[in-house]
Tab-separated table of C-alpha atoms in Angstrom:
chain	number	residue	atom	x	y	z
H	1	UNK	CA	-77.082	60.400	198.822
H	2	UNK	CA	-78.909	59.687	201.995
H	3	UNK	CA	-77.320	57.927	204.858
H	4	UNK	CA	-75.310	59.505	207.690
H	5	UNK	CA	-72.639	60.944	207.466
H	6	UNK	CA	-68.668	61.573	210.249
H	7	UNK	CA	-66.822	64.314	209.784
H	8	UNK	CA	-63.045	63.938	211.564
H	9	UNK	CA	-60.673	66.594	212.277
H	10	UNK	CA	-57.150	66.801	212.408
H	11	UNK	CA	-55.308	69.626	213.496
H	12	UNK	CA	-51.994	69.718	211.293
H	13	UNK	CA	-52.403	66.326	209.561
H	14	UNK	CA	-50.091	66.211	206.478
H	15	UNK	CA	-49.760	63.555	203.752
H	16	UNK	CA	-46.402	63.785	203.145
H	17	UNK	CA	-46.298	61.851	207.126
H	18	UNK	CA	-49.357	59.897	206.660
H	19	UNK	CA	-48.558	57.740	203.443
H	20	UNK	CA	-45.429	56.545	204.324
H	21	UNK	CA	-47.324	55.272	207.550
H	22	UNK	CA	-50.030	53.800	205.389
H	23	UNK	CA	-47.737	52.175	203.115
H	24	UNK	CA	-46.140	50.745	205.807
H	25	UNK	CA	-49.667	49.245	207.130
H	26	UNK	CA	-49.335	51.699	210.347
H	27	UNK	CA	-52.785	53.403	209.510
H	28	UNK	CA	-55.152	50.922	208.925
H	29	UNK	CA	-58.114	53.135	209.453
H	30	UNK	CA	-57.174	56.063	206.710
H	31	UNK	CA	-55.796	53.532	204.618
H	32	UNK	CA	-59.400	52.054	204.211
H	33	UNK	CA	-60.693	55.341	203.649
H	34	UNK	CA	-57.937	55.899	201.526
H	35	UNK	CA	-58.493	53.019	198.842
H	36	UNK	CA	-62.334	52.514	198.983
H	37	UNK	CA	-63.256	56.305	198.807
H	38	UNK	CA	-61.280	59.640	196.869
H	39	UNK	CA	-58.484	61.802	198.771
H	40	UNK	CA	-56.518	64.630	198.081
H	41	UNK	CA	-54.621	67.946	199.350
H	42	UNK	CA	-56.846	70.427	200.923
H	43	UNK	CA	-55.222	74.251	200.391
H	44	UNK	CA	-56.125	76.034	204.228
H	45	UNK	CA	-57.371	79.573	204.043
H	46	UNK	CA	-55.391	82.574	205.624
H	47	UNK	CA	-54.090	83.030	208.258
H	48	UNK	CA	-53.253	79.830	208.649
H	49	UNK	CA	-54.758	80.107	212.640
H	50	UNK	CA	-56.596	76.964	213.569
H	51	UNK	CA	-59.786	78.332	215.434
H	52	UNK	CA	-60.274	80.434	211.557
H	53	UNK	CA	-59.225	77.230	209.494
H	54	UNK	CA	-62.223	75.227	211.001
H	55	UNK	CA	-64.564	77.603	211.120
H	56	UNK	CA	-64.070	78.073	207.638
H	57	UNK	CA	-64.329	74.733	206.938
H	58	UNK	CA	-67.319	74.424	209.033
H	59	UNK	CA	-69.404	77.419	207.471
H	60	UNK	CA	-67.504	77.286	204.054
H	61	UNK	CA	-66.542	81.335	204.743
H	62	UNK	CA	-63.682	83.001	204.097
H	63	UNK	CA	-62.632	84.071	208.141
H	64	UNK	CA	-63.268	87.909	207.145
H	65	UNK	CA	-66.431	86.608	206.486
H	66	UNK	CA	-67.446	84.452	209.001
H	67	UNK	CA	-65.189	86.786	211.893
H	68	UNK	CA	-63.189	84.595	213.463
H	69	UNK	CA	-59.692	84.821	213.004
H	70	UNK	CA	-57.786	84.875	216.347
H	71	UNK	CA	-58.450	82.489	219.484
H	72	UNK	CA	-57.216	85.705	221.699
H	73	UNK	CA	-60.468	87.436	220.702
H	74	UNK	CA	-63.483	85.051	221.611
H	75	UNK	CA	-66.493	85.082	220.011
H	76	UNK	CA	-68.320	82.884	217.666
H	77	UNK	CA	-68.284	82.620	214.057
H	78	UNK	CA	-71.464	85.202	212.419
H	79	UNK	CA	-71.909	82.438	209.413
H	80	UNK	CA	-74.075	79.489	209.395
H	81	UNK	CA	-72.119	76.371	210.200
H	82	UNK	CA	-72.780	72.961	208.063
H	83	UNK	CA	-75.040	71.758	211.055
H	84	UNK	CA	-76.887	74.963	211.285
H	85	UNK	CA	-78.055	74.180	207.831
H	86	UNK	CA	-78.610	70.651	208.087
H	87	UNK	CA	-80.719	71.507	211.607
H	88	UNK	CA	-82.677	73.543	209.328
H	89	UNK	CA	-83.389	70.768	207.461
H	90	UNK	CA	-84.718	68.496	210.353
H	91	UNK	CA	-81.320	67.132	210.390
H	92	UNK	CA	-79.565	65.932	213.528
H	93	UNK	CA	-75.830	66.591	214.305
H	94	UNK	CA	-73.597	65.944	216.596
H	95	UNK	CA	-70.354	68.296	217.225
H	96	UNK	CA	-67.869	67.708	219.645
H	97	UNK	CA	-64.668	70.118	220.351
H	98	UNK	CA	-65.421	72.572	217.347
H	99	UNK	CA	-63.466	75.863	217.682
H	100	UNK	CA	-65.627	78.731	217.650
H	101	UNK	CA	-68.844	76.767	219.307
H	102	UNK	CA	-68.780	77.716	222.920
H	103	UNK	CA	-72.725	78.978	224.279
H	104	UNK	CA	-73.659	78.491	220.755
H	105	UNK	CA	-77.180	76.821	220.018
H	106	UNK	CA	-78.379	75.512	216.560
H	107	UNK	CA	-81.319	73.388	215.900
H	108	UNK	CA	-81.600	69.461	216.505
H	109	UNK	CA	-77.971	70.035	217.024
H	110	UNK	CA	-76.079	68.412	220.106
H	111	UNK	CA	-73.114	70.254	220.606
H	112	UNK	CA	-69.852	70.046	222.771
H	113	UNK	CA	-67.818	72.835	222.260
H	114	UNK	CA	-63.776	73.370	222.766
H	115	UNK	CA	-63.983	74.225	226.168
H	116	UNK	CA	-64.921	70.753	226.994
H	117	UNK	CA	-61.603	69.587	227.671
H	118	UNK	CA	-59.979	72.694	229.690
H	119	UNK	CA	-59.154	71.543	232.990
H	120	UNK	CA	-61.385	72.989	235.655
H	121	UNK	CA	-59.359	72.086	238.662
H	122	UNK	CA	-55.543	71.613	239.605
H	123	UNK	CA	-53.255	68.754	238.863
H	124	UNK	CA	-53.670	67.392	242.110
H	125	UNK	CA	-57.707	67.498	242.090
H	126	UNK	CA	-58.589	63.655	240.816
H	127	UNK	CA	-62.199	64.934	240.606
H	128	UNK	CA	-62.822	67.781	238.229
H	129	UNK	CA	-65.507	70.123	238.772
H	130	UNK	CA	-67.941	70.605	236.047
H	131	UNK	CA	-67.247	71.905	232.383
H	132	UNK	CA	-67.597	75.780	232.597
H	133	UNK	CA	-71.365	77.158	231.307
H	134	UNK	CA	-71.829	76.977	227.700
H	135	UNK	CA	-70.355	73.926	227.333
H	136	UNK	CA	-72.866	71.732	226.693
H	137	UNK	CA	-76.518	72.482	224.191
H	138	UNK	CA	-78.596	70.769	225.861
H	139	UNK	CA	-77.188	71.355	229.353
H	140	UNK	CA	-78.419	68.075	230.029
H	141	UNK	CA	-76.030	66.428	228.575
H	142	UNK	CA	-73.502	67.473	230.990
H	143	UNK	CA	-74.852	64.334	233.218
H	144	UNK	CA	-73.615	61.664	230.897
H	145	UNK	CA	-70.456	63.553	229.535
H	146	UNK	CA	-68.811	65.271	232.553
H	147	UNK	CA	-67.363	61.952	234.278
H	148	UNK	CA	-66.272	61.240	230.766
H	149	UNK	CA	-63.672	64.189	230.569
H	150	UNK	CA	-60.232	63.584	230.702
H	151	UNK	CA	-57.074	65.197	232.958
H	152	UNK	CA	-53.752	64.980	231.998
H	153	UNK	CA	-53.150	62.493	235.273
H	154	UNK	CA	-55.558	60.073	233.532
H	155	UNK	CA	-52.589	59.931	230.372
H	156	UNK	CA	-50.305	57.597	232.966
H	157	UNK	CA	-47.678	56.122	232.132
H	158	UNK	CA	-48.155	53.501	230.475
H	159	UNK	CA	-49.257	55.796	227.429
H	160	UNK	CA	-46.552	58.000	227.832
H	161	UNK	CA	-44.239	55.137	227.077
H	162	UNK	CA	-45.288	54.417	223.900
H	163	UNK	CA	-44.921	57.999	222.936
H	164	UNK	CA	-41.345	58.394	224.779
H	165	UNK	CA	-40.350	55.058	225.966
H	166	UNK	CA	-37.304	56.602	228.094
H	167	UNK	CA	-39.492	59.383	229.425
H	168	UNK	CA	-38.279	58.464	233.182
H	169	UNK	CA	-34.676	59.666	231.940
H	170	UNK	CA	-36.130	63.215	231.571
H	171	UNK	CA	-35.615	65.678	234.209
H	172	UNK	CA	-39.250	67.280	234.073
H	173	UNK	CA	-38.424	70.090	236.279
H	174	UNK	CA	-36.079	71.426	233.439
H	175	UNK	CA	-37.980	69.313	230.506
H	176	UNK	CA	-41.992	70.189	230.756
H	177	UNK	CA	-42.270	68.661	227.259
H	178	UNK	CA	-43.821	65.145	228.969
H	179	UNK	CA	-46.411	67.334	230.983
H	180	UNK	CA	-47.479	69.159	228.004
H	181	UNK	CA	-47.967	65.784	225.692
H	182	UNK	CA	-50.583	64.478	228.670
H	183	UNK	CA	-52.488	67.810	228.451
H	184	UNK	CA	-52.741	67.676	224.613
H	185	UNK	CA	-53.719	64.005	224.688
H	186	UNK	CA	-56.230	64.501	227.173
H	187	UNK	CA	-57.684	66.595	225.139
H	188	UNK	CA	-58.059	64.063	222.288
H	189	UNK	CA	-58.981	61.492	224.437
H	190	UNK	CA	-61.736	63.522	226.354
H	191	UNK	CA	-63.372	64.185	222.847
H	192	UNK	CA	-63.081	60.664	221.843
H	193	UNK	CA	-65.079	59.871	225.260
H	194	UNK	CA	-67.779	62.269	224.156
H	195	UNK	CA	-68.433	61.392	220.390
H	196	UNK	CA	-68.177	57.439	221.146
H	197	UNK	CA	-70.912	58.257	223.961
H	198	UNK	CA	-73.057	60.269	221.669
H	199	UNK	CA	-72.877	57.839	218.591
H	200	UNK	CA	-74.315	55.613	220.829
H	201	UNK	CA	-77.066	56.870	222.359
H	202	UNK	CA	-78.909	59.660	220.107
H	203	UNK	CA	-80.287	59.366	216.667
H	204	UNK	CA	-78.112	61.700	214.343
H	205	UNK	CA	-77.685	62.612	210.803
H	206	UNK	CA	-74.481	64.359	210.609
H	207	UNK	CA	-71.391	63.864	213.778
H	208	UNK	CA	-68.293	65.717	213.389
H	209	UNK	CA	-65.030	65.732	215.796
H	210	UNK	CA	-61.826	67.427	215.592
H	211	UNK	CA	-58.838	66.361	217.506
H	212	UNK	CA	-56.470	68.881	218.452
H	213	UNK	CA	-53.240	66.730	219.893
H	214	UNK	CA	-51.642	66.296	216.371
H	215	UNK	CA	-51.181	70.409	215.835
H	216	UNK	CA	-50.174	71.095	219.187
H	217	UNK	CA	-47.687	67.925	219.257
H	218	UNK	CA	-46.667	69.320	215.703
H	219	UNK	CA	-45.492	72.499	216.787
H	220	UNK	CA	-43.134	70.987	219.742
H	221	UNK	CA	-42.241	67.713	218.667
H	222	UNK	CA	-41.853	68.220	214.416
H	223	UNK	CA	-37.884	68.511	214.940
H	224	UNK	CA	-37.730	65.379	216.173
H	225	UNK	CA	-39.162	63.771	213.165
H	226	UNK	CA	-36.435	61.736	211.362
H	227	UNK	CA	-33.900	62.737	210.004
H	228	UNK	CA	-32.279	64.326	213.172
H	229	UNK	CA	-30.828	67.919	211.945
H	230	UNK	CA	-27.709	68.522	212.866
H	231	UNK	CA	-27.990	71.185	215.332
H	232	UNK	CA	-30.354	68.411	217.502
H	233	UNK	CA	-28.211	66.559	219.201
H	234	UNK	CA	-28.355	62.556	219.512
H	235	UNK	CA	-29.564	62.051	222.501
H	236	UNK	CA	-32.126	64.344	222.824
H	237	UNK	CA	-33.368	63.259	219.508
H	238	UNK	CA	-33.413	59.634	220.557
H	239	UNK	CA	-36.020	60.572	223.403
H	240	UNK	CA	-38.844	62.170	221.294
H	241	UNK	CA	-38.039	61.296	217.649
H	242	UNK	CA	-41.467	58.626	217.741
H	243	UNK	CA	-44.009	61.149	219.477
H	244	UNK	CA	-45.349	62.455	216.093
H	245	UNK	CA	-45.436	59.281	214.898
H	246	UNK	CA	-47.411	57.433	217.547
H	247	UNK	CA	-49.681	60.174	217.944
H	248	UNK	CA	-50.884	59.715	214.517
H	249	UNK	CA	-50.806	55.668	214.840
H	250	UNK	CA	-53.248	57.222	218.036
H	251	UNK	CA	-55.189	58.939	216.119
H	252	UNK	CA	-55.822	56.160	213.364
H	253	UNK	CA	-56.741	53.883	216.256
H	254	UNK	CA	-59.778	56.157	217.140
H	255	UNK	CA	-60.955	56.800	213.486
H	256	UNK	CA	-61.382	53.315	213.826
H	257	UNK	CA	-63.541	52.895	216.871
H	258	UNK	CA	-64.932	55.886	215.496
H	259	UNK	CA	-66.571	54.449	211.890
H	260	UNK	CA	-67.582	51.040	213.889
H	261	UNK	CA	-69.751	53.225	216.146
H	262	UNK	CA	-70.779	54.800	212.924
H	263	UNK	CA	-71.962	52.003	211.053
H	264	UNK	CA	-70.924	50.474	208.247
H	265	UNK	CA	-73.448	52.844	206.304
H	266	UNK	CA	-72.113	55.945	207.185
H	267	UNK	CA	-69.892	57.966	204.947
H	268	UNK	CA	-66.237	59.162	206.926
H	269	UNK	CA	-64.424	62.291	206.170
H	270	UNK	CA	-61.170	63.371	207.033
H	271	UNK	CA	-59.969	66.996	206.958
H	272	UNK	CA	-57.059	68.622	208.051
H	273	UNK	CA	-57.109	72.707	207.944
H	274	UNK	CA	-53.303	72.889	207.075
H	275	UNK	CA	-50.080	70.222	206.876
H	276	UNK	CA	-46.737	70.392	208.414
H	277	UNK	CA	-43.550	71.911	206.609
H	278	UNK	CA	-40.728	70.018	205.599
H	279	UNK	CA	-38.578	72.193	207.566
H	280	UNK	CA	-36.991	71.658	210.541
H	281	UNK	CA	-37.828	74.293	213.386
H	282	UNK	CA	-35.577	74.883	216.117
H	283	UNK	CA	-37.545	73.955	219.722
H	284	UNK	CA	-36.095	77.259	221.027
H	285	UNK	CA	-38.238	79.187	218.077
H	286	UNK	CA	-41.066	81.276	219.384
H	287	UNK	CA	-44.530	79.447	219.658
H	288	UNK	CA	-45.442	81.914	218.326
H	289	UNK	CA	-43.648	81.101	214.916
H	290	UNK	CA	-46.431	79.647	211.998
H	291	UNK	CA	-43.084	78.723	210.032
H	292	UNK	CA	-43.588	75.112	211.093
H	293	UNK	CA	-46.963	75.348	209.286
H	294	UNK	CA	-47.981	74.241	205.491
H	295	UNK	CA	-50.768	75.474	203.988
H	296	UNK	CA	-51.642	71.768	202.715
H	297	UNK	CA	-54.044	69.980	204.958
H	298	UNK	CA	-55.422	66.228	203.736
H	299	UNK	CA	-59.122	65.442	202.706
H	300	UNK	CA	-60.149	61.963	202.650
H	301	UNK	CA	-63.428	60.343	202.236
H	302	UNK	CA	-65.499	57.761	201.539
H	303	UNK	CA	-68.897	55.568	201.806
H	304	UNK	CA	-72.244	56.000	199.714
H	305	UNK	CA	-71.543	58.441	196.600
H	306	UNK	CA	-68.159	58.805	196.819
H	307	UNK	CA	-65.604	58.067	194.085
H	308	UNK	CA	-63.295	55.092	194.731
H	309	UNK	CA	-59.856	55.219	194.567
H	310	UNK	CA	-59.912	58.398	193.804
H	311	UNK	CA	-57.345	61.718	193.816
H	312	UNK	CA	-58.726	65.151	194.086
H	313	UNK	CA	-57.438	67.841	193.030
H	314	UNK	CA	-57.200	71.592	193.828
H	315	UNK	CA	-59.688	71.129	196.708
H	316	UNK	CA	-59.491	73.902	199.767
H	317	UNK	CA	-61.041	74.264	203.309
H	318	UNK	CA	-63.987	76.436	202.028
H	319	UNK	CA	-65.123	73.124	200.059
H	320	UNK	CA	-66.061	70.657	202.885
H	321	UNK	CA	-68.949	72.448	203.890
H	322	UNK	CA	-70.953	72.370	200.228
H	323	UNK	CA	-69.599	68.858	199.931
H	324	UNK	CA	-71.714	67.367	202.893
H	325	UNK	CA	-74.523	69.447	202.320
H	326	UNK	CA	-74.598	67.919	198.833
H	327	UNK	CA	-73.987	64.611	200.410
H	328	UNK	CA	-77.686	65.661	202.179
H	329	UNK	CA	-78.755	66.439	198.927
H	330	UNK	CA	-79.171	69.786	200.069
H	331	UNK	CA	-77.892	73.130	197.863
């Protein structure tokens, strides 16, 4: 099966939200994916902590295996990662906002790690100083993609209306919910900026991405999902009830741009490390609370040597890895 191939991630994707939206025509992008190529559940390992999930389903490790379970303690993962092996090959990656990757260096690998998108200045600094060291392998990369990084004052508001349309009705000295939506999709949108630059301009084998926005967004904005619970009331549900959706119809908008940078050879994958629960969480729960989590994530792929129209079954996070390198033909 050789050919390139994109790996996508998205934090807290779940089908049970996506394929009413595809049925409805709202995700174009997966949908295509969806139908021409073989999708399923993905079971997440434990604990269900996002900087673990992808490094698991990076390096195909369980976390007590590869060491990284909590983002509180940093470090990076002690198992070979999917590009690792590929560099080893004399294959060339590209990997943009990958937990776990920060100062790391792997062979014909270009790699941007999380830290890309932290802010580096105040809100009221339009002109960010550099990403912090380690960022960037090769450092001189950091030419081409530091202008390209995005501050939550670039999300304006003409985004923010599409997300909230009544967002100027919100007190945000009492309500910080708007500021925190334009830091998460800054985030998304700064590591769109870097993969759409680097599929552009370098010869790879092997690109993978993960988006952060939907799992953060998740774990504030999942109450508002319709139905409205009863203890929400009205009008505070009228205000955010479309966030989650949107951000996914965001999302599906970038896969997009994302495969036409790709080619219309490349295989696409599309991974989620866990789903959403059907539950209703109060906003006033802890953030600390995983109770909002599922351990069902979404895999979709297709392209060259992938089934069509396909369902998988009993798939989990630990089988991504040994799925692309046998998409290299590798063992």
């Amino acid at each position: 099966m050789a050919g390139r191939l994109l790996l996508v991630g998205w934090d807290a994707a779940d089908w049970k939200i996506l394929h009413p939206m595809i049925d409805a025509g709202e995700m174009p992008a997966l949908q295509r994916i969806v139908e021409t190529g073989a999708s399923g559940a993905l079971l997440c390992v434990q604990p269900q902590v996002p900087v673990a999930q992808w490094t698991s389903i990076a390096a195909g490790k369980r976390p007590w295996q590869h060491r990284v379970c909590h983002p509180r303690i940093p470090g990076r993962s002690q198992s070979l990662a999917v590009w690792d092996i590929l560099g080893r090959s004399g294959k060339k990656s590209l990997v943009v906002g990958w937990p776990a990757t920060h100062g790391a260096r792997s062979e014909h690998t270009v790699l941007v790690s999380e830290r890309y998108a932290n802010p580096t200045a105040g809100p009221d600094v339009k002109l960010w100083p550099p990403a912090v060291a380690g960022t960037y392998c090769p450092e001189e990369i950091a030419a081409r993609l530091d202008p390209l990084r995005k501050s939550p004052q670039d999300v304006q508001a003409d985004v923010i209306s599409r997300y909230v349309p009544d967002w100027k009705k919100i007190d945000q000295k009492r309500d910080r919910r708007i500021g925190q939506l334009r830091l998460f999709l800054a985030a998304d949108f700064s590591h769109q900026a870097a993969m759409m630059a680097l599929l552009s301009a370098r010869r790879w084998d092997f690109a993978a991405v993960r988006f952060p926005a939907l799992g953060a967004i998740s774990q504030i904005f999942l109450p508002y999902r319709p139905p409205r619970p009863a203890w929400l009331p009205e009008v505070e549900f009228a205000l955010y009830q479309n966030v989650i959706r949107n951000a996914c119809r965001k999302l599906d908008q970038m896969l997009r741009l994302l495969v036409q940078a790709a080619g219309p050879d490349a295989g696409v994958m599309v991974v989620s490390g866990h789903g959403v629960s059907q539950r209703a969480i109060s906003p006033t729960a802890s953030r600390d609370n995983e109770s909002w989590k599922s351990p069902h994530g979404i895999f979709a792929a297709c392209g060259p040597g992938f089934a069509a129209d396909a369902l998988v079954f009993g798939a989990t996070a630990l089988d991504v890895s040994p799925t692309i390198l046998t998409y290299f033909g590798l063992p």
